[in-house]
Short mmCIF file of C-alpha atoms (C1' of nucleotides) in Angstrom, two decimals:
data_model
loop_
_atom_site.label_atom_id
_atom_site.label_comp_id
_atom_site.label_asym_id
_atom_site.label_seq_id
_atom_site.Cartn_x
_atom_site.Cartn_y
_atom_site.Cartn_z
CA UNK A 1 -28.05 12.24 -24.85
CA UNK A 2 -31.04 10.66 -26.28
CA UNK A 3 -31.47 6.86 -24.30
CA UNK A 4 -31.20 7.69 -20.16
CA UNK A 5 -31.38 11.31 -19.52
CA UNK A 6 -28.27 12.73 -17.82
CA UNK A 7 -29.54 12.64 -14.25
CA UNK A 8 -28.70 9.63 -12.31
CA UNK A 9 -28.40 7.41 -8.96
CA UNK A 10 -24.73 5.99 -7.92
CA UNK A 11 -25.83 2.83 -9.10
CA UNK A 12 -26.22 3.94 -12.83
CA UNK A 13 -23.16 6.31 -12.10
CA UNK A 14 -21.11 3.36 -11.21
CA UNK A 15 -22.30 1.09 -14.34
CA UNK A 16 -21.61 3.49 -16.53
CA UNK A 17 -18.31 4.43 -15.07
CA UNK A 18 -17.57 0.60 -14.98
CA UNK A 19 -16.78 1.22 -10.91
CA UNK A 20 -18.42 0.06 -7.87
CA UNK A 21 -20.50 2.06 -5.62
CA UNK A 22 -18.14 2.48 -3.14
CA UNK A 23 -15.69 3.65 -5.08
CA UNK A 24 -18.02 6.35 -6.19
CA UNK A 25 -18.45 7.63 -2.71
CA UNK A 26 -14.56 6.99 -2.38
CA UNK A 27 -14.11 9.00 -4.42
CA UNK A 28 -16.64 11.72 -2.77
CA UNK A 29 -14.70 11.12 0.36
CA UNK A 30 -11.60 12.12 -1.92
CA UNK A 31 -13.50 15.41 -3.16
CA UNK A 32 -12.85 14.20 -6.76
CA UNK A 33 -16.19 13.51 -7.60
CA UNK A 34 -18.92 15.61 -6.23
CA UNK A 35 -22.84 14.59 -6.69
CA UNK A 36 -24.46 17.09 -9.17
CA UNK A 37 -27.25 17.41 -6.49
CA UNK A 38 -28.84 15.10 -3.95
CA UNK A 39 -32.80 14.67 -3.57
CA UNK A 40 -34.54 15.71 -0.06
CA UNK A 41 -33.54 12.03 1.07
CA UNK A 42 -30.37 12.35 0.27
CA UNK A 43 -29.87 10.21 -2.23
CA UNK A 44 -26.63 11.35 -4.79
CA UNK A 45 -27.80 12.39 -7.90
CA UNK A 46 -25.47 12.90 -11.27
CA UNK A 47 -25.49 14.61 -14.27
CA UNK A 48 -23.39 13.51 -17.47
CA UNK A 49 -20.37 15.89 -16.29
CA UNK A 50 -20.14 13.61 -13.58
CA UNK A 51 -19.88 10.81 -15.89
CA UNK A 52 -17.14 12.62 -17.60
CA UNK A 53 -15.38 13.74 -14.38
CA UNK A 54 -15.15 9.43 -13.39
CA UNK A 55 -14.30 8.89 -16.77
CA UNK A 56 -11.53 11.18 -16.59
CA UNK A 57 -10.19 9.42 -12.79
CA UNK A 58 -10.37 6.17 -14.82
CA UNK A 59 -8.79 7.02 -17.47
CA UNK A 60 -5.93 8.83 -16.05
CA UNK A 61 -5.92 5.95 -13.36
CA UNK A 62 -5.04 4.02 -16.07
CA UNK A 63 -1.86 6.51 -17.07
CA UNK A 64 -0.58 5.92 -13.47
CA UNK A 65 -1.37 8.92 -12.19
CA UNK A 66 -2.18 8.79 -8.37
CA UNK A 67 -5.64 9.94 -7.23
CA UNK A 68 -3.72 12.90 -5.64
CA UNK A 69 -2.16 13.78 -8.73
CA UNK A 70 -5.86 13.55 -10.65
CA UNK A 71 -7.45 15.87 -8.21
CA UNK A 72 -4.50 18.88 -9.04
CA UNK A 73 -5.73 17.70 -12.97
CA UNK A 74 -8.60 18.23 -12.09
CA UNK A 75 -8.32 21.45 -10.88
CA UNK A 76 -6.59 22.88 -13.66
CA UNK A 77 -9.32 21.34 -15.46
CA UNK A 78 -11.74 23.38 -13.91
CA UNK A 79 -9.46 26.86 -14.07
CA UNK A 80 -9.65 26.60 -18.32
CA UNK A 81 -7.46 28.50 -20.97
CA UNK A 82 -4.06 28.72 -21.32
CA UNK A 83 -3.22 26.12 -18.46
CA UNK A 84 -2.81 22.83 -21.43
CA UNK A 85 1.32 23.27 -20.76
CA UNK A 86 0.69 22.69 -17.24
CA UNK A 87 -1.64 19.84 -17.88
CA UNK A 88 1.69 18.78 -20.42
CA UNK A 89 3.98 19.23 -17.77
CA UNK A 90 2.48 17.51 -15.44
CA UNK A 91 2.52 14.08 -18.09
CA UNK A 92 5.65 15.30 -18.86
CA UNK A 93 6.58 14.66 -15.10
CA UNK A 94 4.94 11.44 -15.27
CA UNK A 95 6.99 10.29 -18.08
CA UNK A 96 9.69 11.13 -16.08
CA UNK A 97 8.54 8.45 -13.54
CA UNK A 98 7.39 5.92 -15.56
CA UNK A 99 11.07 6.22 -17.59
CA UNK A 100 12.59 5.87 -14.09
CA UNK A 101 10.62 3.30 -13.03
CA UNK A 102 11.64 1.55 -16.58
CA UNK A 103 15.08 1.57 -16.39
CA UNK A 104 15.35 0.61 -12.46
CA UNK A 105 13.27 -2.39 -13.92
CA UNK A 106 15.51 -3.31 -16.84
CA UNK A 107 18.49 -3.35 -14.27
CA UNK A 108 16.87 -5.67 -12.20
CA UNK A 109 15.77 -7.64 -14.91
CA UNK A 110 19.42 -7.86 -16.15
CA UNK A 111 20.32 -8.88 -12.38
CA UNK A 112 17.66 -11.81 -12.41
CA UNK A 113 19.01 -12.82 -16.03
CA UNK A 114 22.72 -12.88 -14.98
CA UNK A 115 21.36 -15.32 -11.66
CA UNK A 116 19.37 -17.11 -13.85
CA UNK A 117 22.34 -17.88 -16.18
CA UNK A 118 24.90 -18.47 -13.55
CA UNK A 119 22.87 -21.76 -12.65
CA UNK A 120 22.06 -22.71 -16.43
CA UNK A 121 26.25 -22.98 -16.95
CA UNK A 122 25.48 -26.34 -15.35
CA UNK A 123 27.89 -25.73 -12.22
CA UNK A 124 26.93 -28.52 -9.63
CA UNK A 125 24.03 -26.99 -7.32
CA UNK A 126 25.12 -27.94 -4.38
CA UNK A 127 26.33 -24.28 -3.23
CA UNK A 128 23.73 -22.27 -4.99
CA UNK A 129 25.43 -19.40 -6.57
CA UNK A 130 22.03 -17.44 -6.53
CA UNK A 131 21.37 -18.04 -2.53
CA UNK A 132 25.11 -17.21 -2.29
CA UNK A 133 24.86 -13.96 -4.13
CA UNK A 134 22.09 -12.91 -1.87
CA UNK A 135 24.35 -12.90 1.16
CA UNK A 136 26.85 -10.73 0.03
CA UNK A 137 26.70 -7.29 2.07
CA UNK A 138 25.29 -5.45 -1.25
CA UNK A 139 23.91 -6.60 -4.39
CA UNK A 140 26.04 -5.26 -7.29
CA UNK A 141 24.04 -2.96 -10.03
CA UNK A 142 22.48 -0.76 -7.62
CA UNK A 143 21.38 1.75 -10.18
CA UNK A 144 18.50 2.54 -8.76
CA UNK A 145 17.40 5.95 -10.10
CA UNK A 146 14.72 6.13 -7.50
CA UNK A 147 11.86 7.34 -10.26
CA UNK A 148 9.59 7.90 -7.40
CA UNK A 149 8.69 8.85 -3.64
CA UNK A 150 10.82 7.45 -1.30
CA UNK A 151 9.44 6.02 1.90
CA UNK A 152 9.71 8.67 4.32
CA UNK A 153 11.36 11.42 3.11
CA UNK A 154 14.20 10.37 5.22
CA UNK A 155 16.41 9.31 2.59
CA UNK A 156 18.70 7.10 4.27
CA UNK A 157 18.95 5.53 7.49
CA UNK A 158 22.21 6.81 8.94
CA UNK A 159 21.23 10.26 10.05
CA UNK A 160 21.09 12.03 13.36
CA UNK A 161 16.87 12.20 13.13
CA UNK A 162 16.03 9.25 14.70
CA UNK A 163 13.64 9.59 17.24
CA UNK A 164 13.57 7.66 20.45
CA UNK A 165 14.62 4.25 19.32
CA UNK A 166 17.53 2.88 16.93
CA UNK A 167 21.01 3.38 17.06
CA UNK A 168 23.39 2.54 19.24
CA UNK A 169 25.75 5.25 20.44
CA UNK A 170 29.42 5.11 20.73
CA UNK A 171 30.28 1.13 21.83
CA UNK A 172 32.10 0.33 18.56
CA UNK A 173 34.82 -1.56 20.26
CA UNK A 174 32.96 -2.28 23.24
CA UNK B 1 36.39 -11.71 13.18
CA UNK B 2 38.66 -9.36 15.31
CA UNK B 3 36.73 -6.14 15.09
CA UNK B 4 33.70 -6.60 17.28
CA UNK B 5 32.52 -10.48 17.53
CA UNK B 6 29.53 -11.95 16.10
CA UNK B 7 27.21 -11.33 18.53
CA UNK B 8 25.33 -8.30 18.21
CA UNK B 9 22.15 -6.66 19.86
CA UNK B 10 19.27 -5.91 17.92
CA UNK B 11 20.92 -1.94 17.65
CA UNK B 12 24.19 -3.68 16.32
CA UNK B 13 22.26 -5.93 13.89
CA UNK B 14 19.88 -3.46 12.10
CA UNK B 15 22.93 -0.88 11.86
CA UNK B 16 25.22 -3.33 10.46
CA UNK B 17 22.36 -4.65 7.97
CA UNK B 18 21.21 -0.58 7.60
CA UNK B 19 17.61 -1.30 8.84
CA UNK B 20 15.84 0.59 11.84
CA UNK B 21 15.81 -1.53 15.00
CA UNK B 22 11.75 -2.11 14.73
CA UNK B 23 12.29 -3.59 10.88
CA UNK B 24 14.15 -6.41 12.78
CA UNK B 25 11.71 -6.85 14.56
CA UNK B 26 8.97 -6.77 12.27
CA UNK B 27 11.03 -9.35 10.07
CA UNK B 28 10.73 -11.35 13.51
CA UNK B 29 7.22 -11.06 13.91
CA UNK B 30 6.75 -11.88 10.01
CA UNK B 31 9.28 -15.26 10.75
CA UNK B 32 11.94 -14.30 8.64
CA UNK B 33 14.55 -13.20 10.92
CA UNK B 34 14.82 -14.95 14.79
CA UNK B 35 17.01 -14.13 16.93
CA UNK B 36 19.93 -16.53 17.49
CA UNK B 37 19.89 -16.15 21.61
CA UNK B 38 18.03 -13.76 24.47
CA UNK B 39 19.63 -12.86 27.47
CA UNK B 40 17.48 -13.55 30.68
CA UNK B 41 16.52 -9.74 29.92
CA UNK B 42 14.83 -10.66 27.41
CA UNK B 43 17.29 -8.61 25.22
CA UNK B 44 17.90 -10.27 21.89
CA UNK B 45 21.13 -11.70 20.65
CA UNK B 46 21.87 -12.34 16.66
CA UNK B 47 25.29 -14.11 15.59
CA UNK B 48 26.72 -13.75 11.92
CA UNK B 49 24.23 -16.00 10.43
CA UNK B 50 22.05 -13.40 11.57
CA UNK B 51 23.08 -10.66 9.24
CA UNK B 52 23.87 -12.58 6.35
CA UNK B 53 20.42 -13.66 6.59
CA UNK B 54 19.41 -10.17 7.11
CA UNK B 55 21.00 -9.32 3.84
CA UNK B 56 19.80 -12.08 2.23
CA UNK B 57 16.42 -10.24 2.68
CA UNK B 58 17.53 -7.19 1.90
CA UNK B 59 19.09 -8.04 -1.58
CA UNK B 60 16.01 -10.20 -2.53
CA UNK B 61 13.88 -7.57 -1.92
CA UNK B 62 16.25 -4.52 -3.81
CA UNK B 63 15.47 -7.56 -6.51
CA UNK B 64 11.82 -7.35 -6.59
CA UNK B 65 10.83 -10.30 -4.16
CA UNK B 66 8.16 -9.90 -1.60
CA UNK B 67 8.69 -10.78 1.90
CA UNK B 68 6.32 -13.35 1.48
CA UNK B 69 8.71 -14.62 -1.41
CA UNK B 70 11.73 -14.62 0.31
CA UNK B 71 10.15 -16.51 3.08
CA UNK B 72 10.02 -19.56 0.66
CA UNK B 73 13.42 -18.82 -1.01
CA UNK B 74 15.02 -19.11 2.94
CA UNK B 75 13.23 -22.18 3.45
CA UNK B 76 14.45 -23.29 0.06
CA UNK B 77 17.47 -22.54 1.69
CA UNK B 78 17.24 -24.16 4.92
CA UNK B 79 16.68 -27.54 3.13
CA UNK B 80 20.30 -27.72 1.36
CA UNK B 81 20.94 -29.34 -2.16
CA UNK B 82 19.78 -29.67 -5.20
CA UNK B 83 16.98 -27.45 -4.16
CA UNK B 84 18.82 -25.17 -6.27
CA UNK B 85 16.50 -25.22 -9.47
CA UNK B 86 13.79 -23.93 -7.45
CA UNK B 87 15.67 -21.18 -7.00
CA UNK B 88 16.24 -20.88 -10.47
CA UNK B 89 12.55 -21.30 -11.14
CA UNK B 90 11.24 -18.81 -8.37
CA UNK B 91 14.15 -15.92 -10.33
CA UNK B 92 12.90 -17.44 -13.59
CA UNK B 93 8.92 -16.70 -12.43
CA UNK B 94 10.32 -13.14 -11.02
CA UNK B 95 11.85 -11.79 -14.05
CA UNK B 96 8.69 -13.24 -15.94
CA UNK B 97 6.68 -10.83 -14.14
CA UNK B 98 9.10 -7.70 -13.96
CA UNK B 99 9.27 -8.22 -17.65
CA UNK B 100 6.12 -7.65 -17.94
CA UNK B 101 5.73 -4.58 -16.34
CA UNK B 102 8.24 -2.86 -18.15
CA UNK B 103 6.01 -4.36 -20.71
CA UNK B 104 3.35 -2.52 -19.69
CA UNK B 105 4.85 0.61 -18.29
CA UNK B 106 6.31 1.01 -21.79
CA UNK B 107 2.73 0.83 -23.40
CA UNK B 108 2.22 3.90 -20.56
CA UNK B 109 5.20 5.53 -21.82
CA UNK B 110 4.31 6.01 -25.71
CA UNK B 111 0.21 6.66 -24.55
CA UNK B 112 1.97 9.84 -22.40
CA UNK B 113 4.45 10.54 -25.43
CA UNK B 114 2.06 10.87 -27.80
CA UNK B 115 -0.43 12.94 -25.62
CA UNK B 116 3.20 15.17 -24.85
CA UNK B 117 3.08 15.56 -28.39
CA UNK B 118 -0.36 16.28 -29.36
CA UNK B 119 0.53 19.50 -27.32
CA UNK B 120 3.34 20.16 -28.78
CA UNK B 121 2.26 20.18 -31.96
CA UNK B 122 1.03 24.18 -31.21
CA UNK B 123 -2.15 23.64 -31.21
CA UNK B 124 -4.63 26.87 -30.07
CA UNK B 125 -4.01 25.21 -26.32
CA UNK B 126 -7.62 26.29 -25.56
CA UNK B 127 -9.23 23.17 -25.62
CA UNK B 128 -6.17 20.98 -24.43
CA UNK B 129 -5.88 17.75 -26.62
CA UNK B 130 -4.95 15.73 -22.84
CA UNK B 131 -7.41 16.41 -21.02
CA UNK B 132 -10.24 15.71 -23.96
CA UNK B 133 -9.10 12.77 -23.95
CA UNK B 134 -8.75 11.85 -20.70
CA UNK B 135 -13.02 12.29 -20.99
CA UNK B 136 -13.28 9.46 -23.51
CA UNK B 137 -15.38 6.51 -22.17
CA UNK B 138 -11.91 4.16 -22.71
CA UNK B 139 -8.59 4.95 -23.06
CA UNK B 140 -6.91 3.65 -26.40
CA UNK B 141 -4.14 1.04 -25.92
CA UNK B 142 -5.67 -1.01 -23.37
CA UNK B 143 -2.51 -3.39 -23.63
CA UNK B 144 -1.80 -4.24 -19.95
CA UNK B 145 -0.46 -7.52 -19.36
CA UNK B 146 -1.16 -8.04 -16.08
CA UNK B 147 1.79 -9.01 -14.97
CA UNK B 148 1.32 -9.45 -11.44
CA UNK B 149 -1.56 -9.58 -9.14
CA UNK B 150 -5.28 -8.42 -9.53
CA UNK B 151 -6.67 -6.21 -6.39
CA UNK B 152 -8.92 -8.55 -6.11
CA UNK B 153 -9.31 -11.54 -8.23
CA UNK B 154 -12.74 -10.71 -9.11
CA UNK B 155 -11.33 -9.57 -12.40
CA UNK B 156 -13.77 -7.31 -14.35
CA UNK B 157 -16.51 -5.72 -12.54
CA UNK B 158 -19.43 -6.96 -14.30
CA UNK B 159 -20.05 -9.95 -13.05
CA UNK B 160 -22.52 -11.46 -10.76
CA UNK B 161 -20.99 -11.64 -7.56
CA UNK B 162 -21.86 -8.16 -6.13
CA UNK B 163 -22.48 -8.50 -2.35
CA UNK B 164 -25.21 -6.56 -1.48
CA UNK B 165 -24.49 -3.06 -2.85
CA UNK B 166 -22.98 -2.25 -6.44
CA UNK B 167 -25.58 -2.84 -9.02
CA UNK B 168 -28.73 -1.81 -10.27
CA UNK B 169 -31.39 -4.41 -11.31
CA UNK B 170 -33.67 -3.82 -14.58
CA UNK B 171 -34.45 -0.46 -15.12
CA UNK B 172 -32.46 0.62 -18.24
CA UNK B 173 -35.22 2.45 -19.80
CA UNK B 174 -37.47 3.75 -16.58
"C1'" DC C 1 22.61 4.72 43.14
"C1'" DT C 2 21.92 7.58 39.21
"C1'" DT C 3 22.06 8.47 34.50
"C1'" DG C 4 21.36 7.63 29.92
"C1'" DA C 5 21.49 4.86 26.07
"C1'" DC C 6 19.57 0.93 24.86
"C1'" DC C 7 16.20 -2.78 25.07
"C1'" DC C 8 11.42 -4.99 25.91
"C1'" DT C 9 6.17 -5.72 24.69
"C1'" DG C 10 2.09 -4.20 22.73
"C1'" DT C 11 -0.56 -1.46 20.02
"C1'" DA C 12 -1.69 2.02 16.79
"C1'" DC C 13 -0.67 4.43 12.71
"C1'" DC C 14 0.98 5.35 7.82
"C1'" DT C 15 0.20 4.93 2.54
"C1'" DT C 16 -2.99 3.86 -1.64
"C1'" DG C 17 -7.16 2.54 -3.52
"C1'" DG C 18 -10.51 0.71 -2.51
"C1'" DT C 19 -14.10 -3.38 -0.11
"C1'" DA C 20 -17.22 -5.13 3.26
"C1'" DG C 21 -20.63 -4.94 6.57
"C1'" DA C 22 -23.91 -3.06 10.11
"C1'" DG C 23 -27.96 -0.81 10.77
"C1'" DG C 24 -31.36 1.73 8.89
"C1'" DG C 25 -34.09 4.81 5.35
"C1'" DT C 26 -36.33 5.47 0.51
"C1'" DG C 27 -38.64 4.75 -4.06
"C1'" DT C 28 -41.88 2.45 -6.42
"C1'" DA C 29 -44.43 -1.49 -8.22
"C1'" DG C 30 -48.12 -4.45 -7.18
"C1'" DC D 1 -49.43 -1.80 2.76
"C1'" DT D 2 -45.85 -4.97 1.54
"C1'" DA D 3 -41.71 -6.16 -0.77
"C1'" DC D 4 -37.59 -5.45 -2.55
"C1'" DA D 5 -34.03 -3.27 -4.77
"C1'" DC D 6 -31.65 0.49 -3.95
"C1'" DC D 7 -29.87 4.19 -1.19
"C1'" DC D 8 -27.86 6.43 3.23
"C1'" DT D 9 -23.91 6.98 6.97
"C1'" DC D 10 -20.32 5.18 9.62
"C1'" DT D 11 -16.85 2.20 10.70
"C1'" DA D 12 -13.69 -1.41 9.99
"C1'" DC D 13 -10.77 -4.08 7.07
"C1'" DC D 14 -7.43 -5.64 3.10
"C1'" DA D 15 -2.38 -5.78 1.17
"C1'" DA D 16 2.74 -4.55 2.13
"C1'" DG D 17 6.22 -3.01 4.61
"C1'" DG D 18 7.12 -0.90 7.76
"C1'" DT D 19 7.15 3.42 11.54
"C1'" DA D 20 5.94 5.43 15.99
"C1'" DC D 21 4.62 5.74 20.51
"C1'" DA D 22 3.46 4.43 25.33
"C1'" DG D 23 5.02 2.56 29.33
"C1'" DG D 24 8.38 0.18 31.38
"C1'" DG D 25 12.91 -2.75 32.17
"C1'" DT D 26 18.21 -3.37 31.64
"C1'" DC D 27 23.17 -2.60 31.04
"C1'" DA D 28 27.28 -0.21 31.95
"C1'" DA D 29 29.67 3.77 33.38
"C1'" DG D 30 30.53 7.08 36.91
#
DNA sequence: CTTGACCCTGTACCTTGGTAGAGGGTGTAG
DNA sequence: CTACACCCTCTACCAAGGTACAGGGTCAAG
């Protein structure tokens, strides 16, 4: 308010925001973060919404939302009023996730600690019970509540979609 | 051992180990996965070892290892004996790290709860308690543990080491 | 020999969130 | 006018783990 003015280049943009300049124009590429105006040069000039606006992408960076996800917050952002339960949805969604993401975690964590333990009983390491584990056809505890995107949208690799090259077809017994 | 032998083409393989055919091949190029014989074709050939070191990779990933990780657990495995604390160390320095996450994902967890909640609490919903906050300069509970790798180890972007393009030089006050 | 499924190599593309550099223009102090 | 920091656009590159396609060769059945 009182020690800058609220006009600035990307440069000061970027201290401020604690974010390179590249990112700032990343972001511009990303049509999160428009320049307030730009002189006749064309050098990117911001006002202290714009600071707010990066602020915001940090900040809800930092919440794991995706950049994707902070451009539809930021458009609810800009349609005001009454739209705060989708805004609460939308975290609520992303608790959802993270939750997911949590537990799939813990399980593995639980799988590493069981490994871990099975060579602590002192066996003699010859035949590694960890390597050996890792060979069997599946790994037990697959609990995996998949708390995200998958890959491809495919959703498992045994279905009639593939397109010119991967399955065999028929030679079972050959 | 009666049902189809253990030599498999690269279809047979990646079915058997539920990959596509160009994963097996990628795991080639990366060095994890060669194939046990050609035919003068060209055409590759993969006995049992084959898949059980296919799943090998596949379990060690489902448990959080890079491929870049399990390349070092299978040569830890290659070189037999007593090799097996290493193994214990490299599950050891894996759960260390997935720990952490959840560590951190947690932290992400309550910051979303209680932002959930400031909604909740039926407030007018015209100025939406989230997205304020999502304005502040920093987000409270900075608590991340870092428990894995930096983008970029340049860790913190303040420092000195800007190429040629980031920061500004003196004028604070101009 | 033809057909068709399967295989080969090589290369490009995908996602996400940026970074890096080339090549050149601008703002302003001295 | 010179210098220099800063800005511009455009393009390429990074990790990670694949996926896809082009263009062509092979295997086995009929």
């Amino acid at each position: 308010m009182g020690e800058a003015g609220p006009i600035r280049t990307i440069g000061q943009l970027a201290e401020a925001g604690g974010v390179g300049v590249q990112t700032v124009r990343y972001y511009e590429r990303r049509r999160l973060l428009l320049p307030t105006s730009r002189l006749p040069s064309g050098y990117r000039l911001y006002g202290a919404e714009a600071l707010q606006r990066l602020r915001f992408i940090r900040n809800a960076q930092a919440l794991g939302f995706t950049l994707r996800e902070i451009e539809g917050l930021l458009n609810l952002r800009v349609s005001s009023a009454a739209r705060c339960d989708e805004v609460q949805q939308a975290a609520q969604a992303k608790l959802v996730t993270v939750e997911a993401k949590i537990r799939d975690l813990e399980a593995l964590a639980r799988v590493l600690r069981t490994f871990i333990r099975s060579c602590r009983a002192g066996r003699p390491t010859e035949h590694c019970p960890i390597l050996a584990s890792l060979e069997s056809p599946t790994l037990e505890s697959n609990s995996k509540s998949n708390g995200g995107k998958s890959k491809k949208s495919n959703g498992g690799r045994g279905g009639k979609g593939r397109a010119k090259e991967n399955q065999r077809r028929h030679k079972s017994g050959g």
